[in-house]
mmCIF file of C-alpha atoms in Angstrom:
data_model
loop_
_atom_site.group_PDB
_atom_site.id
_atom_site.type_symbol
_atom_site.label_atom_id
_atom_site.label_comp_id
_atom_site.label_asym_id
_atom_site.label_seq_id
_atom_site.Cartn_x
_atom_site.Cartn_y
_atom_site.Cartn_z
ATOM 1 C CA MET A 1 -79.996 37.316 -47.256
ATOM 2 C CA ASN A 2 -78.855 39.336 -44.027
ATOM 3 C CA LYS A 3 -80.842 38.756 -40.934
ATOM 4 C CA GLN A 4 -83.232 41.466 -41.504
ATOM 5 C CA LYS A 5 -84.589 41.257 -44.781
ATOM 6 C CA LEU A 6 -84.901 37.032 -43.423
ATOM 7 C CA LEU A 7 -86.832 38.335 -40.809
ATOM 8 C CA LEU A 8 -89.147 40.503 -43.261
ATOM 9 C CA CYS A 9 -89.679 37.338 -45.457
ATOM 10 C CA LYS A 10 -91.062 35.459 -42.469
ATOM 11 C CA ILE A 11 -93.289 38.234 -41.172
ATOM 12 C CA ALA A 12 -94.950 38.351 -45.029
ATOM 13 C CA SER A 13 -95.018 34.693 -44.801
ATOM 14 C CA CYS A 14 -96.747 34.733 -41.088
ATOM 15 C CA ILE A 15 -99.631 37.142 -42.184
ATOM 16 C CA SER A 16 -99.922 35.316 -45.332
ATOM 17 C CA ALA A 17 -100.660 31.963 -43.656
ATOM 18 C CA LYS A 18 -102.918 33.492 -40.717
ATOM 19 C CA LYS A 19 -100.185 32.346 -37.904
ATOM 20 C CA PHE A 20 -101.376 35.538 -35.963
ATOM 21 C CA LYS A 21 -99.862 34.279 -32.243
ATOM 22 C CA LYS A 22 -96.552 33.403 -33.987
ATOM 23 C CA LEU A 23 -96.521 36.576 -35.189
ATOM 24 C CA GLN A 24 -96.808 38.358 -31.989
ATOM 25 C CA GLU A 25 -93.057 36.290 -31.104
ATOM 26 C CA LEU A 26 -91.937 37.087 -34.379
ATOM 27 C CA LEU A 27 -92.459 40.634 -33.670
ATOM 28 C CA SER A 28 -90.843 40.411 -30.557
ATOM 29 C CA GLU A 29 -87.679 38.651 -31.864
ATOM 30 C CA CYS A 30 -87.685 41.431 -34.377
ATOM 31 C CA LYS A 31 -87.959 44.210 -31.937
ATOM 32 C CA ASN A 32 -84.976 42.339 -30.243
ATOM 33 C CA ASN A 33 -83.070 42.282 -32.765
ATOM 34 C CA SER A 34 -83.346 46.169 -33.344
ATOM 35 C CA ILE A 35 -85.173 46.196 -36.823
ATOM 36 C CA PRO A 36 -86.802 49.280 -37.663
ATOM 37 C CA SER A 37 -90.107 49.258 -37.478
ATOM 38 C CA GLN A 38 -90.752 51.604 -40.165
ATOM 39 C CA LEU A 39 -89.133 48.431 -42.345
ATOM 40 C CA ILE A 40 -91.879 46.251 -40.206
ATOM 41 C CA TYR A 41 -94.897 48.543 -40.729
ATOM 42 C CA GLU A 42 -94.061 48.561 -44.702
ATOM 43 C CA THR A 43 -94.583 44.691 -44.733
ATOM 44 C CA ILE A 44 -98.011 45.003 -42.676
ATOM 45 C CA LEU A 45 -99.122 47.720 -45.480
ATOM 46 C CA GLN A 46 -97.951 45.569 -48.035
ATOM 47 C CA SER A 47 -99.549 42.510 -47.016
ATOM 48 C CA TYR A 48 -103.029 43.651 -47.656
ATOM 49 C CA LEU A 49 -102.573 43.516 -51.180
ATOM 50 C CA PHE A 50 -102.109 39.639 -51.285
ATOM 51 C CA ASN A 51 -103.600 39.266 -48.170
ATOM 52 C CA GLY A 52 -106.829 41.479 -47.553
ATOM 53 C CA PHE A 53 -108.011 43.948 -45.100
ATOM 54 C CA PRO A 54 -108.514 41.518 -42.571
ATOM 55 C CA ALA A 55 -105.003 39.902 -42.562
ATOM 56 C CA ALA A 56 -103.313 43.124 -42.166
ATOM 57 C CA ILE A 57 -105.585 45.122 -40.032
ATOM 58 C CA ASN A 58 -104.680 41.738 -37.482
ATOM 59 C CA ALA A 59 -101.326 41.866 -38.473
ATOM 60 C CA LEU A 60 -101.652 46.233 -37.539
ATOM 61 C CA THR A 61 -103.257 45.322 -34.054
ATOM 62 C CA ILE A 62 -100.348 43.031 -33.141
ATOM 63 C CA PHE A 63 -97.655 45.255 -33.858
ATOM 64 C CA LYS A 64 -98.714 47.725 -31.981
ATOM 65 C CA LYS A 65 -99.368 46.059 -29.024
ATOM 66 C CA VAL A 66 -95.422 44.665 -29.399
ATOM 67 C CA TYR A 67 -94.183 48.385 -30.551
ATOM 68 C CA GLY A 68 -96.551 50.604 -29.062
ATOM 69 C CA ASN A 69 -95.890 54.241 -29.536
ATOM 70 C CA GLU A 70 -93.156 53.107 -32.007
ATOM 71 C CA SER A 71 -95.738 51.971 -34.557
ATOM 72 C CA LEU A 72 -97.544 55.192 -35.169
ATOM 73 C CA LEU A 73 -95.589 56.027 -38.206
ATOM 74 C CA LYS A 74 -96.709 58.883 -40.742
ATOM 75 C CA GLY A 75 -96.889 57.529 -43.830
ATOM 76 C CA GLU A 76 -97.060 59.993 -47.484
ATOM 77 C CA ASN A 77 -99.517 62.513 -48.603
ATOM 78 C CA PHE A 78 -102.357 60.687 -50.702
ATOM 79 C CA SER A 79 -101.684 62.100 -54.917
ATOM 80 C CA VAL A 80 -103.434 59.584 -57.601
ATOM 81 C CA GLN A 81 -101.363 61.323 -59.989
ATOM 82 C CA LYS A 82 -97.768 60.777 -58.057
ATOM 83 C CA PHE A 83 -98.906 57.223 -57.312
ATOM 84 C CA GLU A 84 -100.432 56.560 -61.087
ATOM 85 C CA LYS A 85 -96.952 57.908 -62.188
ATOM 86 C CA ARG A 86 -95.168 56.156 -59.596
ATOM 87 C CA GLY A 87 -96.829 52.738 -60.382
ATOM 88 C CA LYS A 88 -96.219 52.684 -64.438
ATOM 89 C CA THR A 89 -92.384 53.260 -63.745
ATOM 90 C CA ASN A 90 -92.130 50.507 -60.816
ATOM 91 C CA LEU A 91 -94.992 47.803 -63.025
ATOM 92 C CA ARG A 92 -92.130 48.406 -66.245
ATOM 93 C CA PHE A 93 -89.763 47.668 -63.598
ATOM 94 C CA VAL A 94 -91.147 44.201 -62.082
ATOM 95 C CA TYR A 95 -92.223 42.768 -65.527
ATOM 96 C CA GLY A 96 -89.222 43.741 -67.614
ATOM 97 C CA ASN A 97 -90.214 43.073 -71.221
ATOM 98 C CA LYS A 98 -93.295 41.135 -70.485
ATOM 99 C CA THR A 99 -94.927 44.568 -69.002
ATOM 100 C CA GLU A 100 -97.435 45.161 -72.364
ATOM 101 C CA LYS A 101 -98.230 41.528 -71.935
ATOM 102 C CA LEU A 102 -99.541 41.744 -68.138
ATOM 103 C CA VAL A 103 -101.254 45.245 -69.158
ATOM 104 C CA SER A 104 -103.043 43.781 -72.468
ATOM 105 C CA LEU A 105 -104.005 41.010 -70.262
ATOM 106 C CA MET A 106 -105.444 42.782 -67.576
ATOM 107 C CA GLN A 107 -107.416 45.189 -69.963
ATOM 108 C CA SER A 108 -109.016 42.055 -70.871
ATOM 109 C CA LEU A 109 -110.388 40.849 -67.877
ATOM 110 C CA SER A 110 -110.798 44.746 -66.003
ATOM 111 C CA GLU A 111 -109.826 48.330 -67.157
ATOM 112 C CA GLU A 112 -110.847 49.240 -63.503
ATOM 113 C CA PHE A 113 -108.571 46.669 -61.926
ATOM 114 C CA LEU A 114 -105.342 47.727 -63.888
ATOM 115 C CA GLN A 115 -105.997 51.148 -63.277
ATOM 116 C CA TRP A 116 -106.169 49.579 -59.609
ATOM 117 C CA MET A 117 -103.055 47.693 -59.324
ATOM 118 C CA ILE A 118 -100.692 50.487 -61.233
ATOM 119 C CA ILE A 119 -102.390 53.154 -58.965
ATOM 120 C CA GLU A 120 -102.727 51.145 -55.798
ATOM 121 C CA GLY A 121 -100.253 48.028 -55.846
ATOM 122 C CA TYR A 122 -97.428 49.520 -57.526
ATOM 123 C CA GLY A 123 -97.830 53.814 -57.065
ATOM 124 C CA LYS A 124 -99.395 53.681 -53.659
ATOM 125 C CA VAL A 125 -97.840 50.732 -51.500
ATOM 126 C CA LYS A 126 -94.958 49.406 -53.181
ATOM 127 C CA GLY A 127 -93.820 52.806 -54.696
ATOM 128 C CA ARG A 128 -93.079 54.170 -50.771
ATOM 129 C CA LYS A 129 -89.656 54.946 -50.009
ATOM 130 C CA TRP A 130 -89.285 52.620 -46.964
ATOM 131 C CA LEU A 131 -88.172 49.939 -48.396
ATOM 132 C CA THR A 132 -86.717 49.283 -51.853
ATOM 133 C CA LEU A 133 -88.584 47.806 -54.645
ATOM 134 C CA LYS A 134 -86.027 45.022 -54.764
ATOM 135 C CA ASP A 135 -86.652 43.781 -51.093
ATOM 136 C CA ARG A 136 -90.192 44.187 -51.733
ATOM 137 C CA GLU A 137 -90.217 41.511 -54.767
ATOM 138 C CA LEU A 138 -88.867 39.288 -51.706
ATOM 139 C CA LEU A 139 -91.525 39.751 -49.793
ATOM 140 C CA ASN A 140 -94.175 39.264 -52.410
ATOM 141 C CA VAL A 141 -91.945 35.916 -53.463
ATOM 142 C CA ALA A 142 -92.643 34.839 -49.735
ATOM 143 C CA MET A 143 -96.189 35.868 -49.481
ATOM 144 C CA LEU A 144 -97.412 34.191 -52.858
ATOM 145 C CA SER A 145 -95.193 30.954 -51.545
ATOM 146 C CA THR A 146 -97.307 30.776 -48.681
ATOM 147 C CA ASN A 147 -100.500 31.183 -50.620
ATOM 148 C CA TYR A 148 -99.368 29.363 -53.577
ATOM 149 C CA TYR A 149 -100.482 31.555 -56.685
ATOM 150 C CA GLU A 150 -98.581 29.737 -58.756
ATOM 151 C CA ASP A 151 -98.729 32.304 -62.208
ATOM 152 C CA GLN A 152 -98.944 35.486 -59.794
ATOM 153 C CA LEU A 153 -95.867 33.752 -57.727
ATOM 154 C CA LYS A 154 -93.648 33.079 -61.599
ATOM 155 C CA ALA A 155 -94.545 36.574 -62.103
ATOM 156 C CA HIS A 156 -92.861 38.203 -58.962
ATOM 157 C CA ILE A 157 -90.143 35.634 -59.289
ATOM 158 C CA ARG A 158 -89.559 36.858 -62.517
ATOM 159 C CA GLY A 159 -89.612 40.300 -60.625
ATOM 160 C CA ALA A 160 -87.409 39.826 -58.102
ATOM 161 C CA LEU A 161 -84.973 38.969 -61.156
ATOM 162 C CA PHE A 162 -85.365 42.006 -62.957
ATOM 163 C CA THR A 163 -85.422 43.901 -59.350
ATOM 164 C CA ASN A 164 -81.544 42.366 -59.229
ATOM 165 C CA ASN A 165 -82.372 39.929 -56.457
ATOM 166 C CA THR A 166 -80.220 36.897 -57.058
ATOM 167 C CA VAL A 167 -81.309 33.100 -57.717
ATOM 168 C CA GLN A 168 -79.833 32.623 -53.710
ATOM 169 C CA GLU A 169 -82.270 35.156 -52.369
ATOM 170 C CA ILE A 170 -85.101 34.346 -53.964
ATOM 171 C CA THR A 171 -84.383 31.021 -52.853
ATOM 172 C CA GLU A 172 -84.024 32.210 -49.351
ATOM 173 C CA SER A 173 -87.214 34.151 -49.186
ATOM 174 C CA ILE A 174 -89.088 31.024 -49.802
ATOM 175 C CA ASN A 175 -87.233 28.646 -47.258
ATOM 176 C CA SER A 176 -88.100 31.483 -45.319
ATOM 177 C CA THR A 177 -91.464 30.656 -45.084
ATOM 178 C CA THR A 178 -90.696 27.309 -43.778
ATOM 179 C CA GLU A 179 -92.590 27.309 -40.493
ATOM 180 C CA TYR A 180 -95.775 28.775 -41.924
ATOM 181 C CA ASN A 181 -95.854 26.649 -44.778
ATOM 182 C CA LEU A 182 -96.467 23.628 -46.392
ATOM 183 C CA LYS A 183 -93.597 21.534 -47.405
ATOM 184 C CA THR A 184 -95.222 20.939 -50.944
ATOM 185 C CA ASN A 185 -95.538 24.432 -51.750
ATOM 186 C CA ILE A 186 -92.093 25.555 -51.055
ATOM 187 C CA LYS A 187 -91.031 22.366 -53.266
ATOM 188 C CA LYS A 188 -93.234 24.040 -56.168
ATOM 189 C CA ALA A 189 -91.931 27.231 -55.234
ATOM 190 C CA ILE A 190 -87.874 26.219 -55.925
ATOM 191 C CA ARG A 191 -88.968 24.795 -58.930
ATOM 192 C CA LEU A 192 -90.737 27.431 -60.393
ATOM 193 C CA ILE A 193 -87.258 29.511 -59.744
ATOM 194 C CA ASN A 194 -85.725 27.136 -62.333
ATOM 195 C CA GLU A 195 -88.462 27.305 -64.818
ATOM 196 C CA GLN A 196 -87.563 31.328 -65.008
ATOM 197 C CA ILE A 197 -83.781 30.737 -65.187
ATOM 198 C CA VAL A 198 -83.988 28.641 -68.145
#
């Protein structure tokens, strides 16, 4: 994994761990290493899917402090139809042959939440052009390793594999969380990789 991807995974983990003082240091390191501000912004936006608005707002505040005017980035026009179409495509790409099972499960829990997941999660947020779905799945793995939601982590390890990440890249994504994560979470997350490739 290159330095840029490693730093983005660290940002995702740091936000998940709510280590906001460390986040400022990490963003300064990114700036010193010429990591494009748009990629950091995308990582922060995506973090709200797994960590909520409060964590994302705190992270955006720190991002603005470190990057100043570079933090004023333009997004894309809002279109529910576009997000829904893109979301369905991305969902199938990430979940592969498990898509129907997931859709069925989510329908049994909440039709409304299924729509939100497709439109908001996979369409509006993860479908943005500035990071590939492949890279976004590594961020998901870093966040879910830190928060340790086992079922979702399993799903996104599979998603990382389905989006053509290697086992080594997924392992590096998990190991990137070391500063912000519990050792037991890392150990359990690494074990889950092996379960998914058997």
